[in-house]
CSV table of C-alpha atoms and ligand atoms in Angstrom, one decimal:
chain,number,residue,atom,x,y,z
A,102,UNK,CA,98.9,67.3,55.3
A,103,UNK,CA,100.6,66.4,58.4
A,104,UNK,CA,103.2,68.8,59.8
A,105,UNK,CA,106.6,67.9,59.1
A,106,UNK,CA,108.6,66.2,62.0
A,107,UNK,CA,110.8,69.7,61.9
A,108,UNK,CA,108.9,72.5,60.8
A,109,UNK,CA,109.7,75.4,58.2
A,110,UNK,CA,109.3,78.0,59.8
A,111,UNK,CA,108.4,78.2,64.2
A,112,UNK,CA,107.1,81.7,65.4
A,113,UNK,CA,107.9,81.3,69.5
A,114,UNK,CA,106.1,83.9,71.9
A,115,UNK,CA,106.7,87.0,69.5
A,116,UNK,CA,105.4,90.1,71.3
A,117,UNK,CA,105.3,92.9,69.1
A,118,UNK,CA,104.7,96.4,70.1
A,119,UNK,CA,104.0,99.9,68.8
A,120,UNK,CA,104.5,103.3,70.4
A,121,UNK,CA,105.3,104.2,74.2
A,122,UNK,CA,104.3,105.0,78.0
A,123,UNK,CA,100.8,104.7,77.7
A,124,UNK,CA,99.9,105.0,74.6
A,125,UNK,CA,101.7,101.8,73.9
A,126,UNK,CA,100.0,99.3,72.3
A,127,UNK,CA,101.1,95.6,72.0
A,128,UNK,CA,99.6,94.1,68.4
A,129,UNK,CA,101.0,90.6,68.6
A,130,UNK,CA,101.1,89.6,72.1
A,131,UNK,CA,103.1,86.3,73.1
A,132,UNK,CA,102.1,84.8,69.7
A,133,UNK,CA,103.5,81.1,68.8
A,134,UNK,CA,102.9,78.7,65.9
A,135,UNK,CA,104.0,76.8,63.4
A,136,UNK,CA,104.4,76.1,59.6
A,137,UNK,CA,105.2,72.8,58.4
A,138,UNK,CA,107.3,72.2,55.3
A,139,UNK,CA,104.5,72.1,52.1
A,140,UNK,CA,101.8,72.7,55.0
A,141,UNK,CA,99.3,75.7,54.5
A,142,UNK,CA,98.2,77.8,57.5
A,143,UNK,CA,95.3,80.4,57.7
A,144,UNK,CA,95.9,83.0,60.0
A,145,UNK,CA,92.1,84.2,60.8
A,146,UNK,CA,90.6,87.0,62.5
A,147,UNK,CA,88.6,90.7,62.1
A,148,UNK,CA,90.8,93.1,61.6
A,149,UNK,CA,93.0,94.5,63.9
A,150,UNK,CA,93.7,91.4,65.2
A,151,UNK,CA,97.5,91.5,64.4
A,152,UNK,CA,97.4,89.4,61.5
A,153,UNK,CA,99.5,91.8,59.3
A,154,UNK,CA,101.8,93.2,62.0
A,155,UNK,CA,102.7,89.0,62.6
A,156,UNK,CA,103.3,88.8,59.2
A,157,UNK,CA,105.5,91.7,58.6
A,158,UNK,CA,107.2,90.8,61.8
A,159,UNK,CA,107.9,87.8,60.7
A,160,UNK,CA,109.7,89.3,57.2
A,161,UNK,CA,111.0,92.5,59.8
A,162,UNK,CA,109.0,95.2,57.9
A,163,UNK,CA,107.5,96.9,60.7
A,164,UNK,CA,107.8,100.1,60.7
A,165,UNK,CA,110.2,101.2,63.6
A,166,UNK,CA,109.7,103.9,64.9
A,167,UNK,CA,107.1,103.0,66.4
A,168,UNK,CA,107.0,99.7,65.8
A,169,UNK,CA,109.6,97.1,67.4
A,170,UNK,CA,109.3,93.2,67.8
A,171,UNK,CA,110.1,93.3,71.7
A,172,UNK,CA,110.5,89.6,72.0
A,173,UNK,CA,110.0,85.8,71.1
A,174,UNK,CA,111.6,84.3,68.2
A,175,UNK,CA,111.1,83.4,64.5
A,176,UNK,CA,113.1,80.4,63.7
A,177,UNK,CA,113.2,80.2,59.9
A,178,UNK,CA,115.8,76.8,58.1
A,179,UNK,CA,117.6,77.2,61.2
A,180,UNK,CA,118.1,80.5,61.6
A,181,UNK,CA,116.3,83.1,63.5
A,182,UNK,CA,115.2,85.6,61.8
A,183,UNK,CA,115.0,88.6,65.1
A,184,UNK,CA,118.6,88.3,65.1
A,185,UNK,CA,119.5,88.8,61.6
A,186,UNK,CA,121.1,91.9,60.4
A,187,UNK,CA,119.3,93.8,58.1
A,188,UNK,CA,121.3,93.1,54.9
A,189,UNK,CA,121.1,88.9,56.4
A,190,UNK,CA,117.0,89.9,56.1
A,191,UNK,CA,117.0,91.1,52.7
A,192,UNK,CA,118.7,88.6,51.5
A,193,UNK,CA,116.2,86.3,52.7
A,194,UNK,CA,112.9,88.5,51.8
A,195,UNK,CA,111.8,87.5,48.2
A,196,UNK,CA,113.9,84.7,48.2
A,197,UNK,CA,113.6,82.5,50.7
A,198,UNK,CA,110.2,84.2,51.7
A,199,UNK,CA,108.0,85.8,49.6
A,200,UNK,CA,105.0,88.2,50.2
A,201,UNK,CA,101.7,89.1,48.4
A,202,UNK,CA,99.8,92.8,49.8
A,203,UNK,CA,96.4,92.5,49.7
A,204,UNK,CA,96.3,95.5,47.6
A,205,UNK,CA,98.3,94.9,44.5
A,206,UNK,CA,98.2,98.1,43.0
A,207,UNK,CA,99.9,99.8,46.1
A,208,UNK,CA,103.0,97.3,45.9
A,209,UNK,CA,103.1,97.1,42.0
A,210,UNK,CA,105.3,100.4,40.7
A,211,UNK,CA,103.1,102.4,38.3
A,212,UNK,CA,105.8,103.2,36.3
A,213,UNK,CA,107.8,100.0,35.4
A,214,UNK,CA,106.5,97.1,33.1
A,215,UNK,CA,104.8,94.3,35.3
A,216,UNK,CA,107.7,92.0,33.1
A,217,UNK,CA,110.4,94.0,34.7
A,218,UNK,CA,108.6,94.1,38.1
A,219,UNK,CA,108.8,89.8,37.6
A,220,UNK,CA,112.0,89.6,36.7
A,221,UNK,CA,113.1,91.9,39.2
A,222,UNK,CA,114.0,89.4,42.2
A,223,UNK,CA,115.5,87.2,39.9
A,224,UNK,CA,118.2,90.0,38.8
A,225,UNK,CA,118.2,91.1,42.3
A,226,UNK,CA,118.7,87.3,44.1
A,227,UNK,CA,119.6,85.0,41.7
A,228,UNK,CA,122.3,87.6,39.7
A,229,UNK,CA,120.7,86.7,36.4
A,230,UNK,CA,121.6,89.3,33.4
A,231,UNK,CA,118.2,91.3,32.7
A,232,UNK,CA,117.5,89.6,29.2
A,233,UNK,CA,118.1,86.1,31.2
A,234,UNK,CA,115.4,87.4,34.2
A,235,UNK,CA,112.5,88.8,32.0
A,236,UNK,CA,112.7,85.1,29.5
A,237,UNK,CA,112.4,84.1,33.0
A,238,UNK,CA,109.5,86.6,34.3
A,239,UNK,CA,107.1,85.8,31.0
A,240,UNK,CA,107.4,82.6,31.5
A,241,UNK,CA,106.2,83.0,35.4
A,242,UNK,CA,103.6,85.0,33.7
A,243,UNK,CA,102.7,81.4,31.9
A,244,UNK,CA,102.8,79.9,35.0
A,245,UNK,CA,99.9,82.2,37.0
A,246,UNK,CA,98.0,81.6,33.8
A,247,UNK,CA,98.0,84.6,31.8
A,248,UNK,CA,97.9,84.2,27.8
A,249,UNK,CA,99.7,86.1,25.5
A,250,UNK,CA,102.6,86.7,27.8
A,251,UNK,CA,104.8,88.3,25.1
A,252,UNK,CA,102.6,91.6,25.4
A,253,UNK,CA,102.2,91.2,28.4
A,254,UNK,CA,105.3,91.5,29.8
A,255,UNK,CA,105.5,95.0,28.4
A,256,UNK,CA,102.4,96.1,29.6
A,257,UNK,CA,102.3,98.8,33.0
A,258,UNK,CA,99.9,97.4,36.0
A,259,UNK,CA,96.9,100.3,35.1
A,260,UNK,CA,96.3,98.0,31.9
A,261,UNK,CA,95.3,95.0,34.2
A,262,UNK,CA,92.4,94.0,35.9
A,263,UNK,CA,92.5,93.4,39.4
A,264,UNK,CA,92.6,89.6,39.1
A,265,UNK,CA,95.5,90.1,36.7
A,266,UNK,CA,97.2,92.3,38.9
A,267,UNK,CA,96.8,89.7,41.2
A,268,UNK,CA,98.5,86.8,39.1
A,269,UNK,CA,101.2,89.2,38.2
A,270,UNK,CA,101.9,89.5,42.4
A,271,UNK,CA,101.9,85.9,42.6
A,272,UNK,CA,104.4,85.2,39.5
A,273,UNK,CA,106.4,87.8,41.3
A,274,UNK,CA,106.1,85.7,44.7
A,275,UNK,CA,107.3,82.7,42.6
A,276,UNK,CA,110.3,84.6,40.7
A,277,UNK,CA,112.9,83.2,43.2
A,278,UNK,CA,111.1,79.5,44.1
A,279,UNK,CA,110.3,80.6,47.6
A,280,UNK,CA,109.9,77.9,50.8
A,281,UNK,CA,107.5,80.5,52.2
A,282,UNK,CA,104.6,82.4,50.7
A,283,UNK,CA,102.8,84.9,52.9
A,284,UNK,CA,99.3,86.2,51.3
A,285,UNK,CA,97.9,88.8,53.6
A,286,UNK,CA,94.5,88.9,52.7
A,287,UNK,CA,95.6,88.5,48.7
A,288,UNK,CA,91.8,88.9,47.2
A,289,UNK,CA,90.3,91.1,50.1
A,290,UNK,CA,89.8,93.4,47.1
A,291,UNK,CA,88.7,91.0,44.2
A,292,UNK,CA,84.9,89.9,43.6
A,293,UNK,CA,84.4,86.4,44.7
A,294,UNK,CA,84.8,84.2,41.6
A,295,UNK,CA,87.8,85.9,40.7
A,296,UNK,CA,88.9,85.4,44.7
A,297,UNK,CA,88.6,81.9,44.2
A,298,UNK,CA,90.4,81.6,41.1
A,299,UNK,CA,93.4,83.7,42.7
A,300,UNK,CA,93.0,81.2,45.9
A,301,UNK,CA,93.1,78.1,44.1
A,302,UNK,CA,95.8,79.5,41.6
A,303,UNK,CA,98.1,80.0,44.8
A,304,UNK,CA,97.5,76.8,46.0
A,305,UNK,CA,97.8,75.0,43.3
A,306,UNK,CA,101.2,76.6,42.7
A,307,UNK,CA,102.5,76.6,46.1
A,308,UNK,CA,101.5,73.1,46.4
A,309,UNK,CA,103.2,72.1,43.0
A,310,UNK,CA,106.6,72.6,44.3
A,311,UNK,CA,106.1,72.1,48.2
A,312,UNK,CA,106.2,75.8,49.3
A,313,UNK,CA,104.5,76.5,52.2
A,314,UNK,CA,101.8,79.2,52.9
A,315,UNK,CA,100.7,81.9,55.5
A,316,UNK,CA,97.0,83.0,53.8
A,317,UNK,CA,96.1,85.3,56.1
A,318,UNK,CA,92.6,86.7,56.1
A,319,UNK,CA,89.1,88.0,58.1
A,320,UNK,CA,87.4,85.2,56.3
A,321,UNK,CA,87.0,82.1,58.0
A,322,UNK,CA,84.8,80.9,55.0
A,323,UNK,CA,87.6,81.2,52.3
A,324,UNK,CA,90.3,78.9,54.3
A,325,UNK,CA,88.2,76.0,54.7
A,326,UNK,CA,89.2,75.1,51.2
A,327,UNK,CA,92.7,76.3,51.8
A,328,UNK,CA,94.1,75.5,55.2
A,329,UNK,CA,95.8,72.4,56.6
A,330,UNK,CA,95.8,74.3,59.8
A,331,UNK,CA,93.9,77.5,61.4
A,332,UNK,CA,95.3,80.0,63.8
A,333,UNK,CA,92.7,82.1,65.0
A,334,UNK,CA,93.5,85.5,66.4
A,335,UNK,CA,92.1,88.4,68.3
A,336,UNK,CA,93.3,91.2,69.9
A,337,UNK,CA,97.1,90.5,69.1
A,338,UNK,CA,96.9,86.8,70.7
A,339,UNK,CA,96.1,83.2,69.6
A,340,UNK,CA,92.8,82.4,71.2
A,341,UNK,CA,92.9,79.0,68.9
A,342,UNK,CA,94.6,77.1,66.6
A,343,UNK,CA,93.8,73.4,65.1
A,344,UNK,CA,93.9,71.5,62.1
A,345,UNK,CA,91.3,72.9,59.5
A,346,UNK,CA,89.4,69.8,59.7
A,347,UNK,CA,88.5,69.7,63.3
A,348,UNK,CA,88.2,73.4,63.7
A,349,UNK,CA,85.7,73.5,61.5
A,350,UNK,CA,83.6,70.1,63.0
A,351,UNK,CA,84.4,71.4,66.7
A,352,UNK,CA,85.4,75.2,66.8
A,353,UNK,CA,85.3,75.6,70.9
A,354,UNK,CA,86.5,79.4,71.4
A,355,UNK,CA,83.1,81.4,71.6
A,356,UNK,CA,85.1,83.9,69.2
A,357,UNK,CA,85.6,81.2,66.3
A,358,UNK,CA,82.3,80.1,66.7
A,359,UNK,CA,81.1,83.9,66.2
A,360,UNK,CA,83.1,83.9,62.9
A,361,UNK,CA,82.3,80.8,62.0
A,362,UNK,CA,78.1,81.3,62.0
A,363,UNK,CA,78.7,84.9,60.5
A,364,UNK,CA,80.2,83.2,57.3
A,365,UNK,CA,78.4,81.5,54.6
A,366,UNK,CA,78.1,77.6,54.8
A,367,UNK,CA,80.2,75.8,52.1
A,368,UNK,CA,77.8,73.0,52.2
A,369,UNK,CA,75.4,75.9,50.9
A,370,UNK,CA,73.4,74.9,53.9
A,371,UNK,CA,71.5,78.4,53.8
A,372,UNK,CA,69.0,77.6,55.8
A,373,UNK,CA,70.6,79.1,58.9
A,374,UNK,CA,70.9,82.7,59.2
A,375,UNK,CA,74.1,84.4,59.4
A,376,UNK,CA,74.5,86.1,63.1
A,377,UNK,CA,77.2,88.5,62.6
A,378,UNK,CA,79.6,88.8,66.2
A,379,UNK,CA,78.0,91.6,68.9
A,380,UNK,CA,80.0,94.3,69.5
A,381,UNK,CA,83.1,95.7,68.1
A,382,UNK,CA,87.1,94.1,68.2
A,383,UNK,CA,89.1,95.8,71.4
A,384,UNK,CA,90.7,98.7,71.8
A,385,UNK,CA,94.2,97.4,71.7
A,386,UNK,CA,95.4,100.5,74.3
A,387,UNK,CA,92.6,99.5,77.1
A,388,UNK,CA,92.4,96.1,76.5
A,389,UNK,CA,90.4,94.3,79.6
A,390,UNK,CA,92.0,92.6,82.6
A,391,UNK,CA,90.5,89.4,81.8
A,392,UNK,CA,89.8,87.6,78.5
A,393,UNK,CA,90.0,90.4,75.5
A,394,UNK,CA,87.0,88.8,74.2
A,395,UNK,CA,84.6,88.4,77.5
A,396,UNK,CA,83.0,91.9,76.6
A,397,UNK,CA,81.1,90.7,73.4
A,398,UNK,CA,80.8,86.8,74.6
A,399,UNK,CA,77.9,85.9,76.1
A,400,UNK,CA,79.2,83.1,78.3
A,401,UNK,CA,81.3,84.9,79.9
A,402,UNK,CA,81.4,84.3,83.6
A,403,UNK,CA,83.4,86.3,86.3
A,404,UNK,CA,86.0,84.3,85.8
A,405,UNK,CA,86.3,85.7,82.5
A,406,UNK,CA,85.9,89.5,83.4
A,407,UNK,CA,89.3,89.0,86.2
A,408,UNK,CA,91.0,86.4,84.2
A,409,UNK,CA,92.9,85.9,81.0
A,410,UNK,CA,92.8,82.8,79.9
A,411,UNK,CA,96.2,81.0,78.7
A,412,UNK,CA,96.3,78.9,75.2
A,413,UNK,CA,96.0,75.3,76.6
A,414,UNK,CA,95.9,71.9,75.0
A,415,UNK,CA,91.9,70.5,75.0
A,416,UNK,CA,92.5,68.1,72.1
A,417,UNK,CA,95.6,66.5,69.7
A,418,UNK,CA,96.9,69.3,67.9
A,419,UNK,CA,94.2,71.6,68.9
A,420,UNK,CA,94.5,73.8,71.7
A,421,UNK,CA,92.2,77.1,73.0
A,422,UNK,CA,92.1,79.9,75.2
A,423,UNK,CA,89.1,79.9,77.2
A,424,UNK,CA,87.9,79.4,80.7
A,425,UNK,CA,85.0,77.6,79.7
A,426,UNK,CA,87.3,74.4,78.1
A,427,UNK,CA,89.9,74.5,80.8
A,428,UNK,CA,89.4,72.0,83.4
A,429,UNK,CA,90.5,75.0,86.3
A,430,UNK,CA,86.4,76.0,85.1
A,431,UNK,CA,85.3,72.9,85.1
B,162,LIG,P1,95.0,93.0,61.0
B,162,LIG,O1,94.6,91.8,61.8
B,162,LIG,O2,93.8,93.7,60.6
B,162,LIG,O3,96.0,92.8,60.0
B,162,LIG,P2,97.1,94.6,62.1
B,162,LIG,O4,98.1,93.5,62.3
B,162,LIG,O5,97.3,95.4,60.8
B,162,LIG,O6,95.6,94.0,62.1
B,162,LIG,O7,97.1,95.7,63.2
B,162,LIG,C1,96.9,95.3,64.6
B,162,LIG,C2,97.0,96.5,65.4
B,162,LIG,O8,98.4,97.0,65.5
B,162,LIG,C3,96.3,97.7,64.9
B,162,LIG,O9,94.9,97.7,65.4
B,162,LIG,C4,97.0,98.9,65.5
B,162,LIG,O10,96.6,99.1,66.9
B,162,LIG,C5,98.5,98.4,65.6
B,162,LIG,N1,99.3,98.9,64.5
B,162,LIG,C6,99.5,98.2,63.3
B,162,LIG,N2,100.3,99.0,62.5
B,162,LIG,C7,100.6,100.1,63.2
B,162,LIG,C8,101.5,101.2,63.0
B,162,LIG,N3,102.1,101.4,61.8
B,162,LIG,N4,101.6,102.1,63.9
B,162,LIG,C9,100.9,102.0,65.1
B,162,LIG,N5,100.1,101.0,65.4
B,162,LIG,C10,100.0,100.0,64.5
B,163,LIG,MG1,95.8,93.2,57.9
């Protein structure tokens, strides 16, 4: 998948930051990338990288106070979205863009059929009469692949599995025909085979009717399958990004690399052991002067320690931020 001449949706040097004085801490840090119409991106990286805080930043759901996007833009069909009021954003959130939690029991409502929960957005956006949304919400129940939608609709989120749960979050994602899906970590807390059925379900979907998709997740292993393009963060910043294809033959940041040998092989190439990253991600309130990641990488030169690194271009469409590719090293 090529990105689209104009893309969907273009996040431009967002700087997000929580708390004050010194305490502050900034948890996306002059972030910028792209999604192209149809096109899927993975955003990648351990946690605390500012994966979810881009996301919700990108939907304005951070919490404020203490959170506040402090600049950059988020240019979404023409519009961008830091500028909208709040009742412009809602209108947009669910719609226009839709989001799946990782945790699906914390975002379902305990109390409320999952059939009402579906048809909810439709009611809400589309002004459809209830009877008119929940016809509409079983069959989005049909959709994510769930038999015998006529109980199911009825049925309260305790009575499903996980994976279920799941589904039902996605059919809700679907309800208004969304351009943008954003699936922050969606089967973080499923068992693998079920994972990949939720993954390919999304994809599948997404793809059927040229939505585009944000999978955000701490697995490099699970987007290879997934991604048209890879943004690789840590410590609030983009330290690479390239299409999934070449990332994966020529990952150049010492970081992806790290992730990349402490995943499984999907060529089920086992013979190489799995070498999990030294150290532990930065504190985000005394991060280093030079490169965040020069403490755990061990090429780092002094360059590195005084340094940071900015994102450059090394290859088309494929760009890193790291002394040791920039010709200034060289
Ligand atoms: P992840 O990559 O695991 O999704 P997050 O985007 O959730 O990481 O968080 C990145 C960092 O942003 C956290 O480590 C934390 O320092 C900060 N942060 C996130 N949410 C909040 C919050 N509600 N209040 C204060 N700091 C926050
Ligand atoms: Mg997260």
């Amino acid at each position: 998948m090529t990105t689209a001449a104009k893309p969907l949706l273009s996040v431009r040097n967002l700087v997000t930051r929580f708390g004050r004085g010194r305490g502050a801490v900034t948890a996306v840090d002059d972030v910028s990338f792209d999604v192209g119409v149809g096109e899927t991106v993975a955003v990648v990286g351990e946690s605390g990288s500012g994966k979810s805080v881009t996301a919700l930043s990108i939907l304005r759901l951070i919490p404020s106070p203490p959170g506040r996007i402090e600049s950059g833009e988020i240019l979404f069909e023409g519009r961008d979205l830091t500028k909208l009021s709040e009742r412009e954003i809602m209108e947009i959130r669910g719609d226009r863009i839709a989001m799946i939690f990782q945790e699906p029991m914390s975002s379902l409502n305990p109390v409320l059929t999952v059939g009402l929960q579906v048809a909810e957005p439709i009611n809400v956006h589309r002004r459809k009469p209830w009877d008119v949304a929940l016809g509409a919400a079983k069959q989005l129940l049909g959709r994510v692949r769930m038999s015998d939608t006529e109980s199911r609709v009825r049925a309260y989120p305790h009575q499903f599995s996980g994976g279920m749960r799941q589904r039902a979050m996605i059919a809700m994602a679907l309800a208004c025909e969304p351009r943008l899906i954003i699936a922050d970590e969606p089967t973080t807390a499923l068992d693998v085979t079920v994972q990949a059925q939720i993954l390919d379900l999304l994809k599948d979907l997404a793809q059927g009717s040229r939505c585009s998709l944000i999978l955000i997740t701490h697995d490099l292993g699970v987007v290879a399958r997934y991604a048209d393009r890879v943004v690789v963060m840590y410590a609030g910043r983009v330290v690479e990004q390239a299409p999934a294809r070449e990332l994966y033959a020529n990952p150049r940041h010492p970081y992806t690399r790290g992730l990349m040998a402490s995943v499984p092989r999907l060529d089920g190439d086992t013979s190489k052991r799995l070498v999990p990253i030294d150290g532990q991600p930065p504190n985000l309130a005394r991060l280093p002067t030079g490169c965040a990641f020069a403490p755990r990488c061990r090429q780092a030169t002094d360059l590195c320690h005084r340094e940071r690194p900015a994102l450059a271009e090394i290859g088309p469409q494929h760009q890193t931020a790291c002394w040791l590719e920039t010709p200034a090293h060289v």
